[in-house]
Amino acid sequence: MPESRTASAKAVGARETAVDEPSRATASPPPTWWVWLAAWPVTAVFVLSNAATPLYVLWQREIGFSKGTLTVVFAFYIVGLLGSLLVSGVVSDRLGRRTVLLPALGLALAACVVFATAAGVTALIVARLCTGIAVGAVVSAGMAAVTDVAGPHRKRLAALVASCAMVFGAGLGPLLAGVLSETLPAPTVTVFVVETVLLATAVLAVLRMPVRRPAAPAGGAWIRVPGVPHGDGRRLALGIAVFGPGITATSFVLSLGPSLLSGLLGTAGRIVAGSMAFVMFLTATGVQFAVQRLPRGTILIAGAVATALGMVALATAVHTESVPALMASALLAGAGQGMGQLGGLSLLNSTVPPQRLAEANAALNVGGYLPAGLLPVSAGYLSDAVGLPTGTTVFAAVLLALAAVGGLTVVVSRRKVADLA
């Protein structure tokens, strides 16, 4: 009888769980277009993340600050992003994607207002900090939402769509800002008015998004360094080893690329600076579609090689004052980030359960954005002290070494991690 009661209780519990958490096997998945629409908030927020890039030269002239200060303004974005990642992934996994995404979009809208009215470095720092917090929430909760909407049978599609949404938005922002700031009045205002409209449409997408609140969230502290379930640490480390150098390379182009164009190479147009960033991230988007069917290990190794070659091209550009070499370095940096990001997300999506996925995404981005914040800032201050060519060369040499180590680590690990095949 006791065993019978236990079995009966288990059966009732199973029925209650089935009622509380609709089965993905029986519920019809949302159509594929919803997977793409679910990624729109990621794109909209990442448009904001880099929209200020072509405007920094303009602010530098109007407000007056050094290259070192410029990279500090950029670094506050990283500070906000990393702080957000300590919380947003866990909160999203426990309370739901929408609970995190809506406040993040509200903060992004506030950042638009601060950018549009900025009259000093402090305002730029505040705007970048708010943007970083919003981006941190979106890269964890937003990317996980794309995977949730896609369902268990479209995980590789979800990784591709989420990753491309991020890099396409990151590239569209500076292009949009460059064109609008040179063709319309009030260059530092009009850009953020347009971005406000884009963010408003993202709010509507989140409100209609077919995602449910998690039924069985994981435990642990609410504020913590994000991680992955036991057994997935190697996959996370491999993703960071390639994604980290890749996104650091693109961060350098975003923060000091306009200065290279306007100072060293004598090209001052904001459309040119915005176009360089756009082409960089367009490459990051396109290369992911090109390699999506390759083994994950091959994608990661190719990403490391692209980043390393990008650093060779960057050093060549500053020593030869070559715009084509600088453009080549931007394209290779974009390819390196795109493949590192796709490979890292695909590895995590393949094994991490939904109730830990946002936290896993946060962990990948913490590992990537730490060097992306520290190294360009160091290069900026070093360039102020010893000159832009020397500072850039040192940065390129350090990142080349990191990319090489990352690629070799993936090569060594291919036999130990089945998902790399």
Tab-separated table of C-alpha atoms in Angstrom:
chain	number	residue	atom	x	y	z
A	1	MET	CA	0.000	0.000	0.000
A	2	PRO	CA	2.710	2.587	0.821
A	3	GLU	CA	4.328	1.876	-2.542
A	4	SER	CA	0.938	2.229	-4.226
A	5	ARG	CA	0.333	5.591	-2.559
A	6	THR	CA	3.800	6.763	-3.582
A	7	ALA	CA	3.210	5.756	-7.175
A	8	SER	CA	-0.175	7.477	-7.113
A	9	ALA	CA	1.359	10.654	-5.698
A	10	LYS	CA	4.051	10.638	-8.376
A	11	ALA	CA	1.421	10.240	-11.061
A	12	VAL	CA	-0.564	13.195	-9.700
A	13	GLY	CA	2.617	15.273	-9.503
A	14	ALA	CA	3.468	14.387	-13.078
A	15	ARG	CA	-0.012	15.438	-14.223
A	16	GLU	CA	0.291	18.742	-12.352
A	17	THR	CA	3.672	19.416	-13.934
A	18	ALA	CA	2.202	18.684	-17.336
A	19	VAL	CA	-0.561	21.204	-16.674
A	20	ASP	CA	1.768	23.888	-15.290
A	21	GLU	CA	4.419	23.509	-17.976
A	22	PRO	CA	3.026	22.809	-21.464
A	23	SER	CA	4.897	20.040	-23.207
A	24	ARG	CA	7.039	21.150	-26.134
A	25	ALA	CA	6.509	17.801	-27.716
A	26	THR	CA	2.742	18.228	-27.946
A	27	ALA	CA	2.454	21.997	-28.388
A	28	SER	CA	2.946	23.163	-31.947
A	29	PRO	CA	6.109	25.295	-32.199
A	30	PRO	CA	5.835	28.907	-33.366
A	31	PRO	CA	6.469	29.446	-37.089
A	32	THR	CA	10.018	30.140	-38.219
A	33	TRP	CA	9.319	33.835	-38.786
A	34	TRP	CA	8.778	34.185	-35.039
A	35	VAL	CA	12.345	32.965	-34.458
A	36	TRP	CA	13.563	35.895	-36.560
A	37	LEU	CA	11.162	38.373	-34.975
A	38	ALA	CA	12.214	37.250	-31.490
A	39	ALA	CA	15.728	38.380	-32.410
A	40	TRP	CA	14.628	41.921	-33.284
A	41	PRO	CA	15.040	43.284	-29.696
A	42	VAL	CA	18.631	42.032	-29.790
A	43	THR	CA	19.227	43.875	-33.058
A	44	ALA	CA	17.526	47.085	-31.875
A	45	VAL	CA	19.573	47.318	-28.675
A	46	PHE	CA	22.816	46.536	-30.489
A	47	VAL	CA	22.074	49.328	-32.963
A	48	LEU	CA	22.245	51.630	-29.934
A	49	SER	CA	25.391	49.940	-28.614
A	50	ASN	CA	27.514	51.269	-31.475
A	51	ALA	CA	25.446	54.195	-32.775
A	52	ALA	CA	27.742	56.645	-30.992
A	53	THR	CA	30.892	55.345	-32.724
A	54	PRO	CA	31.023	57.843	-35.649
A	55	LEU	CA	29.961	60.669	-33.328
A	56	TYR	CA	32.915	60.423	-30.953
A	57	VAL	CA	35.140	62.494	-33.251
A	58	LEU	CA	32.419	65.169	-33.282
A	59	TRP	CA	32.062	65.104	-29.490
A	60	GLN	CA	35.850	65.187	-29.119
A	61	ARG	CA	35.974	68.405	-31.136
A	62	GLU	CA	33.033	70.042	-29.345
A	63	ILE	CA	33.756	68.929	-25.767
A	64	GLY	CA	37.506	68.280	-25.902
A	65	PHE	CA	38.951	65.017	-24.542
A	66	SER	CA	41.883	62.707	-25.280
A	67	LYS	CA	42.052	59.257	-26.867
A	68	GLY	CA	42.490	57.795	-23.383
A	69	THR	CA	39.298	59.499	-22.194
A	70	LEU	CA	37.530	58.252	-25.317
A	71	THR	CA	38.385	54.651	-24.497
A	72	VAL	CA	37.272	55.222	-20.886
A	73	VAL	CA	33.866	56.397	-22.170
A	74	PHE	CA	33.749	53.233	-24.250
A	75	ALA	CA	34.862	51.134	-21.261
A	76	PHE	CA	31.954	52.318	-19.103
A	77	TYR	CA	29.765	50.505	-21.590
A	78	ILE	CA	31.713	47.346	-20.735
A	79	VAL	CA	31.354	48.075	-17.000
A	80	GLY	CA	27.574	48.359	-17.310
A	81	LEU	CA	27.405	45.280	-19.495
A	82	LEU	CA	29.469	43.101	-17.152
A	83	GLY	CA	27.507	44.281	-14.112
A	84	SER	CA	24.270	43.477	-15.909
A	85	LEU	CA	25.508	40.013	-16.827
A	86	LEU	CA	26.006	39.198	-13.128
A	87	VAL	CA	22.244	39.508	-12.643
A	88	SER	CA	20.293	39.380	-15.889
A	89	GLY	CA	20.995	35.780	-16.869
A	90	VAL	CA	19.920	34.360	-13.524
A	91	VAL	CA	16.849	36.613	-13.297
A	92	SER	CA	15.813	35.678	-16.828
A	93	ASP	CA	16.120	31.954	-16.143
A	94	ARG	CA	14.031	32.292	-12.969
A	95	LEU	CA	11.425	34.961	-13.780
A	96	GLY	CA	11.242	34.775	-17.543
A	97	ARG	CA	12.719	36.486	-20.594
A	98	ARG	CA	10.098	39.243	-20.803
A	99	THR	CA	10.745	40.284	-17.178
A	100	VAL	CA	14.319	41.175	-18.111
A	101	LEU	CA	13.849	42.411	-21.669
A	102	LEU	CA	11.228	45.090	-21.018
A	103	PRO	CA	13.251	46.977	-18.347
A	104	ALA	CA	16.341	46.635	-20.554
A	105	LEU	CA	14.551	48.276	-23.457
A	106	GLY	CA	13.323	51.028	-21.113
A	107	LEU	CA	16.899	51.702	-20.032
A	108	ALA	CA	18.016	51.783	-23.674
A	109	LEU	CA	15.352	54.413	-24.378
A	110	ALA	CA	16.664	56.465	-21.447
A	111	ALA	CA	20.191	56.205	-22.856
A	112	CYS	CA	18.922	57.682	-26.145
A	113	VAL	CA	17.657	60.719	-24.280
A	114	VAL	CA	20.974	61.213	-22.451
A	115	PHE	CA	22.993	60.828	-25.652
A	116	ALA	CA	20.788	63.312	-27.505
A	117	THR	CA	21.225	65.959	-24.787
A	118	ALA	CA	24.869	65.256	-23.846
A	119	ALA	CA	26.979	68.345	-23.213
A	120	GLY	CA	29.986	66.802	-21.462
A	121	VAL	CA	32.000	63.657	-20.830
A	122	THR	CA	29.911	62.764	-17.754
A	123	ALA	CA	26.738	62.571	-19.821
A	124	LEU	CA	28.468	60.362	-22.383
A	125	ILE	CA	29.655	58.058	-19.599
A	126	VAL	CA	26.150	57.820	-18.132
A	127	ALA	CA	24.652	57.071	-21.542
A	128	ARG	CA	27.265	54.415	-22.277
A	129	LEU	CA	26.762	52.871	-18.830
A	130	CYS	CA	22.987	52.615	-19.366
A	131	THR	CA	23.575	51.180	-22.824
A	132	GLY	CA	25.915	48.553	-21.412
A	133	ILE	CA	23.373	47.464	-18.812
A	134	ALA	CA	20.712	47.128	-21.502
A	135	VAL	CA	23.037	45.167	-23.786
A	136	GLY	CA	24.030	42.819	-20.946
A	137	ALA	CA	20.384	41.988	-20.359
A	138	VAL	CA	19.727	41.451	-24.045
A	139	VAL	CA	22.694	39.180	-24.760
A	140	SER	CA	21.586	36.881	-21.951
A	141	ALA	CA	17.770	37.028	-21.907
A	142	GLY	CA	17.239	38.066	-25.529
A	143	MET	CA	19.405	35.366	-27.059
A	144	ALA	CA	17.883	32.766	-24.744
A	145	ALA	CA	14.422	33.944	-25.825
A	146	VAL	CA	15.330	33.230	-29.452
A	147	THR	CA	16.294	29.677	-28.475
A	148	ASP	CA	13.081	29.266	-26.462
A	149	VAL	CA	10.950	30.371	-29.402
A	150	ALA	CA	12.867	28.126	-31.820
A	151	GLY	CA	12.348	25.039	-29.666
A	152	PRO	CA	14.561	21.964	-29.212
A	153	HIS	CA	14.535	20.955	-32.894
A	154	ARG	CA	15.873	24.283	-34.214
A	155	LYS	CA	18.795	24.919	-31.858
A	156	ARG	CA	21.389	25.533	-34.562
A	157	LEU	CA	19.026	27.946	-36.307
A	158	ALA	CA	18.473	29.733	-32.984
A	159	ALA	CA	22.225	30.125	-32.415
A	160	LEU	CA	22.674	31.468	-35.949
A	161	VAL	CA	19.760	33.918	-35.743
A	162	ALA	CA	20.674	35.204	-32.261
A	163	SER	CA	24.333	35.650	-33.139
A	164	CYS	CA	23.582	37.373	-36.456
A	165	ALA	CA	21.027	39.660	-34.784
A	166	MET	CA	23.733	40.865	-32.425
A	167	VAL	CA	26.440	41.542	-34.994
A	168	PHE	CA	24.070	42.976	-37.610
A	169	GLY	CA	22.669	45.454	-35.084
A	170	ALA	CA	26.192	46.313	-33.947
A	171	GLY	CA	27.100	47.150	-37.547
A	172	LEU	CA	23.891	48.898	-38.505
A	173	GLY	CA	24.224	51.375	-35.613
A	174	PRO	CA	27.404	53.145	-36.764
A	175	LEU	CA	26.323	53.165	-40.421
A	176	LEU	CA	22.967	54.689	-39.518
A	177	ALA	CA	24.651	57.238	-37.251
A	178	GLY	CA	27.260	58.143	-39.846
A	179	VAL	CA	24.730	58.720	-42.621
A	180	LEU	CA	22.173	60.571	-40.501
A	181	SER	CA	24.749	62.766	-38.772
A	182	GLU	CA	26.190	64.005	-42.076
A	183	THR	CA	22.952	64.376	-44.048
A	184	LEU	CA	20.472	65.738	-41.493
A	185	PRO	CA	20.573	68.644	-39.022
A	186	ALA	CA	21.362	68.180	-35.321
A	187	PRO	CA	23.757	65.256	-35.926
A	188	THR	CA	23.989	64.100	-32.307
A	189	VAL	CA	20.210	64.280	-31.819
A	190	THR	CA	18.600	62.888	-34.973
A	191	VAL	CA	20.438	59.569	-34.676
A	192	PHE	CA	18.936	58.833	-31.282
A	193	VAL	CA	15.445	59.951	-32.289
A	194	VAL	CA	15.517	57.277	-35.004
A	195	GLU	CA	16.900	54.728	-32.548
A	196	THR	CA	14.050	55.528	-30.140
A	197	VAL	CA	11.576	54.473	-32.833
A	198	LEU	CA	13.465	51.205	-33.403
A	199	LEU	CA	13.460	50.434	-29.685
A	200	ALA	CA	9.711	51.142	-29.468
A	201	THR	CA	9.066	48.485	-32.118
A	202	ALA	CA	11.262	46.077	-30.134
A	203	VAL	CA	9.069	46.657	-27.058
A	204	LEU	CA	6.042	45.622	-29.120
A	205	ALA	CA	7.850	42.475	-30.276
A	206	VAL	CA	8.676	41.487	-26.687
A	207	LEU	CA	5.079	42.036	-25.554
A	208	ARG	CA	3.838	39.646	-28.265
A	209	MET	CA	6.679	37.128	-28.073
A	210	PRO	CA	5.501	33.497	-27.519
A	211	VAL	CA	7.648	32.718	-24.474
A	212	ARG	CA	6.497	31.376	-21.115
A	213	ARG	CA	7.742	31.938	-17.590
A	214	PRO	CA	10.102	29.102	-16.515
A	215	ALA	CA	8.297	26.349	-14.600
A	216	ALA	CA	11.323	24.903	-12.782
A	217	PRO	CA	14.061	27.539	-12.385
A	218	ALA	CA	17.483	26.580	-11.069
A	219	GLY	CA	18.567	27.540	-7.545
A	220	GLY	CA	21.521	29.501	-6.177
A	221	ALA	CA	22.297	33.153	-5.522
A	222	TRP	CA	20.535	35.825	-7.551
A	223	ILE	CA	23.706	37.894	-8.045
A	224	ARG	CA	26.728	35.813	-9.002
A	225	VAL	CA	29.376	35.309	-11.620
A	226	PRO	CA	27.433	33.509	-14.352
A	227	GLY	CA	28.402	29.944	-15.135
A	228	VAL	CA	27.260	26.757	-16.805
A	229	PRO	CA	26.053	23.379	-15.519
A	230	HIS	CA	28.608	20.785	-14.471
A	231	GLY	CA	30.172	19.190	-17.519
A	232	ASP	CA	29.783	22.231	-19.790
A	233	GLY	CA	32.769	24.183	-18.497
A	234	ARG	CA	35.092	23.021	-21.281
A	235	ARG	CA	32.600	24.106	-23.955
A	236	LEU	CA	32.307	27.526	-22.337
A	237	ALA	CA	36.096	27.889	-22.114
A	238	LEU	CA	36.566	26.988	-25.781
A	239	GLY	CA	33.944	29.519	-26.849
A	240	ILE	CA	35.574	32.274	-24.767
A	241	ALA	CA	39.046	31.381	-26.074
A	242	VAL	CA	38.012	32.392	-29.604
A	243	PHE	CA	35.109	34.788	-29.021
A	244	GLY	CA	37.128	36.888	-26.531
A	245	PRO	CA	39.940	37.891	-28.928
A	246	GLY	CA	37.418	38.349	-31.751
A	247	ILE	CA	35.186	40.803	-29.920
A	248	THR	CA	38.251	42.575	-28.500
A	249	ALA	CA	39.437	43.202	-32.058
A	250	THR	CA	36.087	44.677	-33.114
A	251	SER	CA	35.956	46.747	-29.909
A	252	PHE	CA	39.283	48.299	-30.807
A	253	VAL	CA	38.014	49.217	-34.278
A	254	LEU	CA	34.892	50.756	-32.732
A	255	SER	CA	36.721	52.795	-30.087
A	256	LEU	CA	39.894	53.881	-31.906
A	257	GLY	CA	39.009	53.195	-35.539
A	258	PRO	CA	37.571	56.702	-36.126
A	259	SER	CA	40.710	58.218	-34.566
A	260	LEU	CA	42.878	56.132	-36.881
A	261	LEU	CA	40.887	57.307	-39.872
A	262	SER	CA	40.769	60.986	-38.897
A	263	GLY	CA	44.243	61.363	-37.395
A	264	LEU	CA	46.721	58.865	-38.764
A	265	LEU	CA	45.094	58.204	-42.128
A	266	GLY	CA	43.617	61.650	-42.749
A	267	THR	CA	39.994	60.584	-43.334
A	268	ALA	CA	37.547	62.579	-41.205
A	269	GLY	CA	34.124	61.706	-42.636
A	270	ARG	CA	31.677	60.166	-40.180
A	271	ILE	CA	30.052	58.215	-42.985
A	272	VAL	CA	33.432	56.601	-43.711
A	273	ALA	CA	33.930	55.659	-40.052
A	274	GLY	CA	30.374	54.335	-39.770
A	275	SER	CA	30.717	52.422	-43.027
A	276	MET	CA	33.901	50.742	-41.836
A	277	ALA	CA	32.140	49.513	-38.700
A	278	PHE	CA	29.095	48.439	-40.700
A	279	VAL	CA	31.155	46.460	-43.208
A	280	MET	CA	33.031	44.848	-40.310
A	281	PHE	CA	29.836	43.587	-38.726
A	282	LEU	CA	28.238	42.794	-42.063
A	283	THR	CA	31.183	40.461	-42.580
A	284	ALA	CA	30.560	39.013	-39.119
A	285	THR	CA	26.952	38.341	-40.157
A	286	GLY	CA	27.656	36.937	-43.599
A	287	VAL	CA	30.458	34.641	-42.508
A	288	GLN	CA	28.129	32.940	-40.027
A	289	PHE	CA	25.700	32.004	-42.787
A	290	ALA	CA	28.638	30.757	-44.853
A	291	VAL	CA	30.047	28.445	-42.139
A	292	GLN	CA	26.895	27.442	-40.268
A	293	ARG	CA	26.974	23.826	-41.529
A	294	LEU	CA	30.645	23.268	-40.724
A	295	PRO	CA	31.709	21.402	-37.562
A	296	ARG	CA	31.796	23.672	-34.524
A	297	GLY	CA	35.511	23.041	-34.018
A	298	THR	CA	36.275	24.119	-37.570
A	299	ILE	CA	34.235	27.302	-37.081
A	300	LEU	CA	36.143	28.183	-33.922
A	301	ILE	CA	39.564	27.505	-35.449
A	302	ALA	CA	38.691	29.619	-38.497
A	303	GLY	CA	37.565	32.411	-36.169
A	304	ALA	CA	40.887	32.383	-34.321
A	305	VAL	CA	42.824	32.459	-37.597
A	306	ALA	CA	40.755	35.397	-38.881
A	307	THR	CA	41.385	37.423	-35.708
A	308	ALA	CA	45.132	36.725	-35.856
A	309	LEU	CA	45.329	37.798	-39.492
A	310	GLY	CA	43.294	40.888	-38.645
A	311	MET	CA	45.940	41.945	-36.135
A	312	VAL	CA	48.674	41.527	-38.733
A	313	ALA	CA	46.689	43.759	-41.073
A	314	LEU	CA	46.115	46.330	-38.302
A	315	ALA	CA	49.833	46.629	-37.545
A	316	THR	CA	50.527	46.934	-41.264
A	317	ALA	CA	47.901	49.682	-41.601
A	318	VAL	CA	49.357	51.980	-38.952
A	319	HIS	CA	52.930	51.576	-40.160
A	320	THR	CA	52.147	52.069	-43.845
A	321	GLU	CA	49.259	54.551	-43.402
A	322	SER	CA	47.160	52.290	-45.607
A	323	VAL	CA	43.377	52.630	-45.603
A	324	PRO	CA	42.952	49.301	-47.487
A	325	ALA	CA	45.011	47.505	-44.822
A	326	LEU	CA	42.875	49.076	-42.080
A	327	MET	CA	39.706	47.973	-43.874
A	328	ALA	CA	41.160	44.464	-44.228
A	329	SER	CA	41.858	44.367	-40.491
A	330	ALA	CA	38.250	45.426	-39.777
A	331	LEU	CA	36.847	42.740	-42.085
A	332	LEU	CA	39.026	40.031	-40.551
A	333	ALA	CA	38.144	41.212	-37.034
A	334	GLY	CA	34.440	40.971	-37.918
A	335	ALA	CA	34.914	37.471	-39.305
A	336	GLY	CA	36.806	36.450	-36.168
A	337	GLN	CA	34.097	37.719	-33.832
A	338	GLY	CA	31.295	36.259	-35.947
A	339	MET	CA	32.744	32.756	-36.066
A	340	GLY	CA	33.867	32.817	-32.441
A	341	GLN	CA	30.423	33.941	-31.336
A	342	LEU	CA	28.558	31.411	-33.475
A	343	GLY	CA	30.813	28.569	-32.380
A	344	GLY	CA	30.525	29.480	-28.704
A	345	LEU	CA	26.734	29.885	-28.775
A	346	SER	CA	26.292	26.647	-30.731
A	347	LEU	CA	28.356	24.706	-28.193
A	348	LEU	CA	26.255	26.025	-25.315
A	349	ASN	CA	22.922	25.542	-27.098
A	350	SER	CA	23.796	21.913	-27.816
A	351	THR	CA	23.887	20.819	-24.164
A	352	VAL	CA	22.779	23.538	-21.695
A	353	PRO	CA	19.154	23.098	-20.515
A	354	PRO	CA	16.678	25.974	-20.993
A	355	GLN	CA	16.577	26.814	-17.272
A	356	ARG	CA	20.311	27.696	-17.363
A	357	LEU	CA	20.654	28.970	-20.928
A	358	ALA	CA	20.447	32.720	-20.274
A	359	GLU	CA	23.062	32.384	-17.546
A	360	ALA	CA	25.293	30.386	-19.912
A	361	ASN	CA	24.961	33.116	-22.547
A	362	ALA	CA	25.888	35.660	-19.886
A	363	ALA	CA	28.968	33.622	-18.949
A	364	LEU	CA	30.150	33.509	-22.572
A	365	ASN	CA	29.781	37.275	-22.880
A	366	VAL	CA	31.526	37.981	-19.573
A	367	GLY	CA	34.516	36.039	-20.850
A	368	GLY	CA	34.437	37.912	-24.139
A	369	TYR	CA	33.809	41.443	-22.918
A	370	LEU	CA	36.425	41.457	-20.144
A	371	PRO	CA	39.368	41.631	-22.570
A	372	ALA	CA	37.226	43.747	-24.921
A	373	GLY	CA	37.010	46.376	-22.176
A	374	LEU	CA	40.532	46.203	-20.772
A	375	LEU	CA	42.753	45.908	-23.833
A	376	PRO	CA	41.358	48.777	-25.973
A	377	VAL	CA	41.459	51.107	-22.946
A	378	SER	CA	45.078	50.144	-22.323
A	379	ALA	CA	45.854	50.693	-26.008
A	380	GLY	CA	44.179	54.131	-25.880
A	381	TYR	CA	46.269	55.374	-22.962
A	382	LEU	CA	49.414	53.776	-24.359
A	383	SER	CA	48.765	55.585	-27.653
A	384	ASP	CA	48.482	58.894	-25.783
A	385	ALA	CA	51.875	58.205	-24.166
A	386	VAL	CA	53.931	56.749	-27.023
A	387	GLY	CA	51.933	57.521	-30.159
A	388	LEU	CA	49.155	55.789	-32.032
A	389	PRO	CA	51.372	53.565	-34.234
A	390	THR	CA	53.281	52.103	-31.270
A	391	GLY	CA	50.189	51.689	-29.090
A	392	THR	CA	48.300	49.981	-31.885
A	393	THR	CA	51.235	47.685	-32.673
A	394	VAL	CA	51.491	46.533	-29.059
A	395	PHE	CA	47.754	45.901	-28.936
A	396	ALA	CA	47.896	43.915	-32.188
A	397	ALA	CA	50.791	41.772	-30.934
A	398	VAL	CA	49.029	40.926	-27.663
A	399	LEU	CA	45.762	40.038	-29.366
A	400	LEU	CA	47.540	38.012	-32.038
A	401	ALA	CA	49.071	35.892	-29.275
A	402	LEU	CA	45.705	35.432	-27.534
A	403	ALA	CA	43.999	34.410	-30.786
A	404	ALA	CA	46.757	31.895	-31.515
A	405	VAL	CA	46.423	30.361	-28.048
A	406	GLY	CA	42.649	30.142	-28.477
A	407	GLY	CA	42.916	28.415	-31.836
A	408	LEU	CA	45.493	25.922	-30.592
A	409	THR	CA	43.313	25.141	-27.561
A	410	VAL	CA	40.425	24.201	-29.848
A	411	VAL	CA	42.719	22.032	-31.987
A	412	VAL	CA	43.941	20.150	-28.908
A	413	SER	CA	40.410	19.725	-27.533
A	414	ARG	CA	38.731	18.376	-30.691
A	415	ARG	CA	39.170	14.758	-29.601
A	416	LYS	CA	37.875	15.442	-26.077
A	417	VAL	CA	34.695	17.401	-26.875
A	418	ALA	CA	32.295	15.515	-29.144
A	419	ASP	CA	30.302	18.666	-29.978
A	420	LEU	CA	33.319	20.116	-31.809
A	421	ALA	CA	32.871	17.570	-34.577
